[in-house]
mmCIF file of C-alpha atoms in Angstrom:
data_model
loop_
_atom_site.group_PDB
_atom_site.id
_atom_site.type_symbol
_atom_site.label_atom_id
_atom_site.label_comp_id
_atom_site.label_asym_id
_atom_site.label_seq_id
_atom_site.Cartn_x
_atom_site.Cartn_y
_atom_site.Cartn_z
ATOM 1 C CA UNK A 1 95.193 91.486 80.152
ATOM 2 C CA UNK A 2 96.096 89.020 77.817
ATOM 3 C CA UNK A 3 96.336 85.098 78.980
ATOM 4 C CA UNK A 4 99.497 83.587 80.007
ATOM 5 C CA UNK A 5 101.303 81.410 78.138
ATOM 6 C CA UNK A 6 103.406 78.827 79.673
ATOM 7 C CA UNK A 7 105.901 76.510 78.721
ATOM 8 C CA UNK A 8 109.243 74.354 78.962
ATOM 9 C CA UNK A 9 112.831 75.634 77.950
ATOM 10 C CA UNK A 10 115.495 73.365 77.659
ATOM 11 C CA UNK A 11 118.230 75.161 79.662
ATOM 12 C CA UNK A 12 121.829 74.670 81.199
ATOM 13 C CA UNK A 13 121.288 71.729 83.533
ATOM 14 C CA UNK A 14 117.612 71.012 82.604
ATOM 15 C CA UNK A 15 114.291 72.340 81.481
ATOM 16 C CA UNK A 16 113.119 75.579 82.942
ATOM 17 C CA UNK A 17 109.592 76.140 83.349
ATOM 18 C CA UNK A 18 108.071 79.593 82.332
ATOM 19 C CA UNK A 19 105.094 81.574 81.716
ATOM 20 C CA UNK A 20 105.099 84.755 79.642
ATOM 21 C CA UNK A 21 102.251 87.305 79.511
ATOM 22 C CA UNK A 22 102.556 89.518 76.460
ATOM 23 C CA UNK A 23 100.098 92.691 75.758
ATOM 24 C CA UNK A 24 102.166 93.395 72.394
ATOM 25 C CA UNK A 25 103.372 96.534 73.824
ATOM 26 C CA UNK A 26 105.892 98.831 73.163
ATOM 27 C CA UNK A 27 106.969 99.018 76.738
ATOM 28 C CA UNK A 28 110.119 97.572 77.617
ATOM 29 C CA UNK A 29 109.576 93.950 78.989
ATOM 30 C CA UNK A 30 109.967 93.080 82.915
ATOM 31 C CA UNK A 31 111.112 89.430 84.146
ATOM 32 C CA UNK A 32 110.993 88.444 87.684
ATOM 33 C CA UNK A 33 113.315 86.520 89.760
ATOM 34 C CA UNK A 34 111.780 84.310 92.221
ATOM 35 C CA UNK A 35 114.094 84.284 95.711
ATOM 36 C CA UNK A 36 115.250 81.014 97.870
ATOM 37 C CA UNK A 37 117.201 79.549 96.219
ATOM 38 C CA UNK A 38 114.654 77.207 95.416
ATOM 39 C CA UNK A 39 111.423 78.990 96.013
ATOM 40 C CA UNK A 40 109.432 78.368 93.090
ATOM 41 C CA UNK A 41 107.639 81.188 91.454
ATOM 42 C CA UNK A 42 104.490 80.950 92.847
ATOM 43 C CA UNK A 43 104.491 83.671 95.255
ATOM 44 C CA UNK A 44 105.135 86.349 92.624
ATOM 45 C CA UNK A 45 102.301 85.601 90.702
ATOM 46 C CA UNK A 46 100.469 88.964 91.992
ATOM 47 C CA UNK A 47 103.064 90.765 90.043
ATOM 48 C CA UNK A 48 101.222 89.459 86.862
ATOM 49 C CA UNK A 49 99.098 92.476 86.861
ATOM 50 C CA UNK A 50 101.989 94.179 85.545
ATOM 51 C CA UNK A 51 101.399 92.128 82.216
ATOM 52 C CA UNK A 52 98.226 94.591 81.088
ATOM 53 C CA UNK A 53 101.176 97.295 79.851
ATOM 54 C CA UNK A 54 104.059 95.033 79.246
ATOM 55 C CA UNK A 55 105.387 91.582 78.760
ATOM 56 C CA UNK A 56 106.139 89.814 81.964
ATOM 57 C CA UNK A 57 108.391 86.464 82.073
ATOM 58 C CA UNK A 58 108.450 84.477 85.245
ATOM 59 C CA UNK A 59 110.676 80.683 85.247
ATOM 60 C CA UNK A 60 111.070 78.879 87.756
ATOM 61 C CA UNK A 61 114.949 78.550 88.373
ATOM 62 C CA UNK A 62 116.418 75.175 87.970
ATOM 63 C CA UNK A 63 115.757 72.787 90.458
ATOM 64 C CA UNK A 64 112.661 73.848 92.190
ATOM 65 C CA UNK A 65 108.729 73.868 91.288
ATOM 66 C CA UNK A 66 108.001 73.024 87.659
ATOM 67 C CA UNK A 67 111.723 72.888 86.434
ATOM 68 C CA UNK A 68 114.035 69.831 86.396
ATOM 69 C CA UNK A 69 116.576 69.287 88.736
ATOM 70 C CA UNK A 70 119.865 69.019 87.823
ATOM 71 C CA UNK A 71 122.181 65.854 88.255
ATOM 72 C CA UNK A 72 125.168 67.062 89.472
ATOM 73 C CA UNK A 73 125.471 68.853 92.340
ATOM 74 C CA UNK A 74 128.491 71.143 91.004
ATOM 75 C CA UNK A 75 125.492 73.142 89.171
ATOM 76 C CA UNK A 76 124.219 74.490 91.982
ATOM 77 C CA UNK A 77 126.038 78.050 91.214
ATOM 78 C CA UNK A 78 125.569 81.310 90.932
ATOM 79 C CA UNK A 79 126.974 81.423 87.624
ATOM 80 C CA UNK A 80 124.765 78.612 86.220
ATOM 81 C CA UNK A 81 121.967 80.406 87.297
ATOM 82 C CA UNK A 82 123.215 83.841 85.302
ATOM 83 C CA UNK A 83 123.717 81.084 82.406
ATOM 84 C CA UNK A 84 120.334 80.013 82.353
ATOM 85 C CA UNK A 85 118.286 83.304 83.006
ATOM 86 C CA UNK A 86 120.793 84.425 79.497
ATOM 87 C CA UNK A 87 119.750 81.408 78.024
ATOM 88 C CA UNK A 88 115.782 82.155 78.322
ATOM 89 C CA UNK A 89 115.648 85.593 77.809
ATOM 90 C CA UNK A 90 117.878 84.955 74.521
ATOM 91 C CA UNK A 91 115.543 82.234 73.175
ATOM 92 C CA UNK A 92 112.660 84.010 74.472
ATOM 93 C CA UNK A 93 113.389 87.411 72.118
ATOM 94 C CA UNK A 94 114.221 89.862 75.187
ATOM 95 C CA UNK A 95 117.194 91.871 74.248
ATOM 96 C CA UNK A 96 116.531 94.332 76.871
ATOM 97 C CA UNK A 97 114.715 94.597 79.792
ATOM 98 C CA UNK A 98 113.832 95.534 83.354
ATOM 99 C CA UNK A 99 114.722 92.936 85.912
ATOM 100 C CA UNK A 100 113.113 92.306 88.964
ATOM 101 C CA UNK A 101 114.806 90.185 91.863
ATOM 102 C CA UNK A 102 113.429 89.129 95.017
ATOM 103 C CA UNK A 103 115.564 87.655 98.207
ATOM 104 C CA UNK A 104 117.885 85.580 96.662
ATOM 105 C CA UNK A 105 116.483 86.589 92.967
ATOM 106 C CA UNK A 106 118.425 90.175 94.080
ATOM 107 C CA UNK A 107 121.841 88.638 93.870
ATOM 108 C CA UNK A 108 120.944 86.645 90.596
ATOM 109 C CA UNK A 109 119.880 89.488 89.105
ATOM 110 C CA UNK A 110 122.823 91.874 89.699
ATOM 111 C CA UNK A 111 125.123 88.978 88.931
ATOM 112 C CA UNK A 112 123.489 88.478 85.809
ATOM 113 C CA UNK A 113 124.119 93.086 85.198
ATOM 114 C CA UNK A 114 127.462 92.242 85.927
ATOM 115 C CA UNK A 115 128.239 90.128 82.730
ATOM 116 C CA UNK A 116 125.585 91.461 80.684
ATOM 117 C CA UNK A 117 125.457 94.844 81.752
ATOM 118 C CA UNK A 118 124.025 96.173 77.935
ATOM 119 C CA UNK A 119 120.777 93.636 78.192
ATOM 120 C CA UNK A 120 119.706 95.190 82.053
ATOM 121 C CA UNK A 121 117.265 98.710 81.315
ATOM 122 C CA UNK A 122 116.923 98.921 85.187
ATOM 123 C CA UNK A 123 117.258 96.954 88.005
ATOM 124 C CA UNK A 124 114.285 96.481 90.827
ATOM 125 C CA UNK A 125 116.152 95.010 94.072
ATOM 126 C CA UNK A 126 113.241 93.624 96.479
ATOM 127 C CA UNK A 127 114.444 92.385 99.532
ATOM 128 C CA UNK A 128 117.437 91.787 98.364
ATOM 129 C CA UNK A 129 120.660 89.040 99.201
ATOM 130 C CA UNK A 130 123.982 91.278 98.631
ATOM 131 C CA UNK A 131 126.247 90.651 100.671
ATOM 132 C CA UNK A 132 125.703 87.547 102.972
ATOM 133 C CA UNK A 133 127.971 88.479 105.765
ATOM 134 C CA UNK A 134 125.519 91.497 106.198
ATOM 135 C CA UNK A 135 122.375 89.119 105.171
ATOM 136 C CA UNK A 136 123.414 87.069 108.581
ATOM 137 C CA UNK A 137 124.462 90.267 110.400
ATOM 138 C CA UNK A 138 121.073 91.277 110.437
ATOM 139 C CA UNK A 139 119.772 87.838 111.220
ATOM 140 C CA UNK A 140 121.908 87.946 114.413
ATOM 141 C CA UNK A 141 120.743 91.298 115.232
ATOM 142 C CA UNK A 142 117.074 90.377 114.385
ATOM 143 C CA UNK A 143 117.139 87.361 116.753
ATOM 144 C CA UNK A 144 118.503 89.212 119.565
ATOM 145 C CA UNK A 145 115.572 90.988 119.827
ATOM 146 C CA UNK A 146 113.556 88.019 120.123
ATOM 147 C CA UNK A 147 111.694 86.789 123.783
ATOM 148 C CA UNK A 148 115.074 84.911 125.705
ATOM 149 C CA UNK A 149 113.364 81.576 125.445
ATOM 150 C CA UNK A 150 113.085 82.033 121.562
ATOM 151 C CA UNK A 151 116.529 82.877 121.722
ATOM 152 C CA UNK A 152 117.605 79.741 123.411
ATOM 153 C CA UNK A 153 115.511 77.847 121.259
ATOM 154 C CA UNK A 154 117.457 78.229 118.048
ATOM 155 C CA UNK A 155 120.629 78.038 119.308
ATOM 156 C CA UNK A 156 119.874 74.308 120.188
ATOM 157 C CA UNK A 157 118.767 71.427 117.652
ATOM 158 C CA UNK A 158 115.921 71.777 115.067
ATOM 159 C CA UNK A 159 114.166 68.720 115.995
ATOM 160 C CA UNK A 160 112.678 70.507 119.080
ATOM 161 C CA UNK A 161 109.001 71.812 119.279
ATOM 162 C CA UNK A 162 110.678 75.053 120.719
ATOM 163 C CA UNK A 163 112.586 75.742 118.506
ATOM 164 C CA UNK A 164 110.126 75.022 115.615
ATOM 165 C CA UNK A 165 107.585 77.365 117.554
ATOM 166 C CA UNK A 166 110.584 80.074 117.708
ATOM 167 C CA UNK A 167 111.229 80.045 113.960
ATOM 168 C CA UNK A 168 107.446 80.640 113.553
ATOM 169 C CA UNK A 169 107.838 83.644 115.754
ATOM 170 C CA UNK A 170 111.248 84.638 113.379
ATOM 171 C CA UNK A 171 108.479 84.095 110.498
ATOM 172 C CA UNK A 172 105.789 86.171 111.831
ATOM 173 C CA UNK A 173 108.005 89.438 112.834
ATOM 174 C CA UNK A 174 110.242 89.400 109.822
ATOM 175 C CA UNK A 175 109.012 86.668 106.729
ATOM 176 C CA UNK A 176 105.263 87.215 106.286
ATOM 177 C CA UNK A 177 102.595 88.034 108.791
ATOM 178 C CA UNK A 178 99.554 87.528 107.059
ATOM 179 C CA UNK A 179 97.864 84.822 108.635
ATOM 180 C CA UNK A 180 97.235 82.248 107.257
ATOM 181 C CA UNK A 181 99.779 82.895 104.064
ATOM 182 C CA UNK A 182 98.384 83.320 101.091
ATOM 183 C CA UNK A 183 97.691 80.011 99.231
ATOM 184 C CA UNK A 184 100.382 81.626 96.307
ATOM 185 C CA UNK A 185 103.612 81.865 99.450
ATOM 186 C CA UNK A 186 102.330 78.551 101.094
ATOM 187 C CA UNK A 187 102.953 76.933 97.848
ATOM 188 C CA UNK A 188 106.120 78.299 97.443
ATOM 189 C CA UNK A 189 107.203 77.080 100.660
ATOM 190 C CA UNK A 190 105.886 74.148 100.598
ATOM 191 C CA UNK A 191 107.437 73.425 97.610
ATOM 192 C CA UNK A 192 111.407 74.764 98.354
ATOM 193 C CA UNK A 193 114.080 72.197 96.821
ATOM 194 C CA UNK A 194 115.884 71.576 100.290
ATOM 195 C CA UNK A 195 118.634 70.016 97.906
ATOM 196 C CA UNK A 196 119.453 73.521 96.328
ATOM 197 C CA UNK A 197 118.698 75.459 99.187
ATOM 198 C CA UNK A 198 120.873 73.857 101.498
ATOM 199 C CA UNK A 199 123.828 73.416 98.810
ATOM 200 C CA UNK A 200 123.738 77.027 98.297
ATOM 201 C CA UNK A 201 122.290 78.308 101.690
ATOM 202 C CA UNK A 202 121.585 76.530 104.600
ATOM 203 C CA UNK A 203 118.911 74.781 106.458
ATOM 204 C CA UNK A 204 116.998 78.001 107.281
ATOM 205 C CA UNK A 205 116.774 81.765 106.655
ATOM 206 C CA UNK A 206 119.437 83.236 109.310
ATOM 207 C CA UNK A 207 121.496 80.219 109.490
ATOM 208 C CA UNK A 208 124.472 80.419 106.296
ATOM 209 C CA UNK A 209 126.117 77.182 105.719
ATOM 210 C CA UNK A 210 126.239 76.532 101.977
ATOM 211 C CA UNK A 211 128.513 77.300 98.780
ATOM 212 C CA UNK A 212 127.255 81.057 98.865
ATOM 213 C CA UNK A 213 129.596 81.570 102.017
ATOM 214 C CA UNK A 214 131.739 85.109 101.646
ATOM 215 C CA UNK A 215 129.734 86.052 98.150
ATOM 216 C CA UNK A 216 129.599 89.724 98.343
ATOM 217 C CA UNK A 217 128.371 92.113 95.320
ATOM 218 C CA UNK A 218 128.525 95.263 97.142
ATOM 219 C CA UNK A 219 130.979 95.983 94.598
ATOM 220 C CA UNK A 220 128.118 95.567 91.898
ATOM 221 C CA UNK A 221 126.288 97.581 93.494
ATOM 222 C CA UNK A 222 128.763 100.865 93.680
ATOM 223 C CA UNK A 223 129.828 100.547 89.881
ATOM 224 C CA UNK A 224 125.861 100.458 88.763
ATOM 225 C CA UNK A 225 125.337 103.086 85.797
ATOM 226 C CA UNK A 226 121.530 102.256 85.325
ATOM 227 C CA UNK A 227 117.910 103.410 87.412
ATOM 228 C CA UNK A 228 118.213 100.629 90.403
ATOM 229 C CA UNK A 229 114.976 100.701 92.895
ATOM 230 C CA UNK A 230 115.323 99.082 96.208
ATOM 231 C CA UNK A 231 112.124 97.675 98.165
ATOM 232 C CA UNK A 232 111.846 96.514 101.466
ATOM 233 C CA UNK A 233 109.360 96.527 104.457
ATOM 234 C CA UNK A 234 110.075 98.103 107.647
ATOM 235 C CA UNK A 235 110.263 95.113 109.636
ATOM 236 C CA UNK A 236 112.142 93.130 107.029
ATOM 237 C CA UNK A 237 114.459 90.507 107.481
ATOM 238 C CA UNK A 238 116.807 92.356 104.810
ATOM 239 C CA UNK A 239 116.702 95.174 107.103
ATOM 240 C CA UNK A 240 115.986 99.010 106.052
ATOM 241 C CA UNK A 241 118.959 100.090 107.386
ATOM 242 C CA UNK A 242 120.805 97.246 105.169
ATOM 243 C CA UNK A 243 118.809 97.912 102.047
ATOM 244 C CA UNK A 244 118.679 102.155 102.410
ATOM 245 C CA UNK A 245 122.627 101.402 102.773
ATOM 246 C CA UNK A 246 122.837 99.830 99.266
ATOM 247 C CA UNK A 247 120.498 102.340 97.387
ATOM 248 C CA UNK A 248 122.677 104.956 98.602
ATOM 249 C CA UNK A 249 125.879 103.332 97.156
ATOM 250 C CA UNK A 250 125.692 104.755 93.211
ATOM 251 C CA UNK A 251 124.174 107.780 92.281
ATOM 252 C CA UNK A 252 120.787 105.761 89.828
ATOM 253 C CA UNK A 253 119.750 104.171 93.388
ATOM 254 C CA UNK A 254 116.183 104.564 94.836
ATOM 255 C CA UNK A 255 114.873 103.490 97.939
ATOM 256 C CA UNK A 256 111.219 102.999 99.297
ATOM 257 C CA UNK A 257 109.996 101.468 102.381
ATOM 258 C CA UNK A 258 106.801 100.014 102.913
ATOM 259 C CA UNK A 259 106.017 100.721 107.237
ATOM 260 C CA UNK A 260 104.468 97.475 108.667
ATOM 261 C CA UNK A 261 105.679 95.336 105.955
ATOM 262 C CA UNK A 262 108.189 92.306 106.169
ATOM 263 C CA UNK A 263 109.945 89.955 103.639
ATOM 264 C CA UNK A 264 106.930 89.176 101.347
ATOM 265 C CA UNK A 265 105.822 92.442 101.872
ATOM 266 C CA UNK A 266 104.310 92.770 98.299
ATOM 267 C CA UNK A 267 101.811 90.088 99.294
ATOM 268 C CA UNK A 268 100.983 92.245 102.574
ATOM 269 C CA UNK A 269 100.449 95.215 100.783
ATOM 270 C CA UNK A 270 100.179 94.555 96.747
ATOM 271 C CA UNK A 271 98.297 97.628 95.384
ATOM 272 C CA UNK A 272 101.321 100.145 96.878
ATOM 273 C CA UNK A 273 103.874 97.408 95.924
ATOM 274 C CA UNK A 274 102.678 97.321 92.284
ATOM 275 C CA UNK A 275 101.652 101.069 91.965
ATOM 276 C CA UNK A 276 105.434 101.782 93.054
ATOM 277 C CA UNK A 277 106.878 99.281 90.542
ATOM 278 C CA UNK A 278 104.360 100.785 87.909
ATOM 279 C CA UNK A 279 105.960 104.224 88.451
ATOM 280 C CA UNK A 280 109.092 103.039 88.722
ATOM 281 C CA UNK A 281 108.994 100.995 84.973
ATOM 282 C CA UNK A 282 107.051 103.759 83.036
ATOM 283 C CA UNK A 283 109.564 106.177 84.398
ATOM 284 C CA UNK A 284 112.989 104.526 82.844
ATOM 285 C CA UNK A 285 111.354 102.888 79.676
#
């Protein structure tokens, strides 16, 4: 596999950092869309593999790990975001291509299908954010079923060791539970921009407080005309009944589950993650 190149684009709002790995390949290029918002990229960088049969981008988004934060919070948008991803792929001589979003990266990426609907080959959905009144539906539902003192826990303040220990239980069941995390998530989290996150989302995974209130693109998702593949683990917090829901909403969806697996589920279980996304890719070049 040929060796990444890296680098800094000067995007909407700031530089974006990237890396690009290019096999000079006929196949149609892939780039990946790191969740959060404000995760950097780091925990997709098992997806690299995919580079030894076609090119793979990977940026972090604006704002979090390598890039530049912008000044103003009015950028922290969803449209800025579809600005910027045009921006890179533009500059960066991808007309067309597959696009793969993760989490949050899911929304981005059929955002960005929605204006440029002629540049998107096919669509991989991962775990994806839709529709956040049914991302927080689940969360509800999800921490119902947790022990009653858990419960309690997080409907009281933050600052408590219960409630800390209670979100590591949340964590464990639904986020990742490999233990420890892999050095490539712990970065990732380690490294969140709590500025965008909590402008856009909130101060943690099931609790929705920020500008993406109401955003709903289930309405993307029925009028979709291209192959769309939707991943998720069975004990995901973007729940299989959620995710199943959405594949089943145009007549291009797909929909595989990966039993045991939770939010970072490609990290639990990479060589079925990547051998499905490898079928997947070869299939609608």
């Amino acid at each position: 596999m040929p060796q990444a190149q890296t680098g800094y684009y000067p995007g909407v709002g700031g530089r974006l950092w990237w890396k690009s790995i290019d096999p000079e390949t006929d196949a149609v290029p892939l780039i990946l869309l790191h969740g959060g918002p404000g995760s950097p990229s780091d925990y997709l960088e098992s997806l690299d593999v995919l580079g030894d049969e076609r090119r793979v981008v990977v940026y972090d988004q604006l704002g979090c790990g390598r890039s530049d934060t912008p000044d103003a919070e009015s950028l922290w948008r969803v449209e800025t975001f579809v600005d910027a991803l045009e921006s890179l792929a533009s500059d960066s001589g991808l007309e067309t291509f597959h696009l793969f979003g993760h989490s949050w990266g899911g929304m981005l990426a059929l955002a960005f299908y929605d204006k440029w609907p002629e540049r998107v080959k096919s669509l991989v959905l991962a775990s994806p954010l839709v529709s956040v009144q049914a991302w927080c539906a689940d969360a509800a539902r999800l921490i119902a079923e947790l022990p009653p003192e858990h419960q309690a826990a997080l409907a009281g303040s933050a600052d408590t060791v219960e409630y800390q220990a209670a979100l590591q239980e949340f964590y464990r069941r639904h986020f990742c539970r490999l233990d420890p995390w892999p050095p490539s998530l712990q970065r990732s989290v380690d490294g969140l921009a709590a500025a965008g996150y909590e402008t856009m989302w909130g101060p943690n995974e099931f609790t929705q407080t920020g500008n993406l209130r109401g955003v709903d693109l289930t309405p993307i998702v029925r009028s979709l005309t291209i192959p769309n593949l939707w991943l998720c683990g069975s004990d995901d917090e973007a729940t299989p009944e959620t995710i199943r829901g959405f594949s089943h909403m145009n007549s291009y969806g797909d929909y595989v589950e990966f039993a045991g697996g939770t939010h970072n589920v490609h990290l639990e279980q990479p060589q079925a993650f990547v051998a499905t996304l490898r079928e997947f890719l070869r299939a609608t070049d």
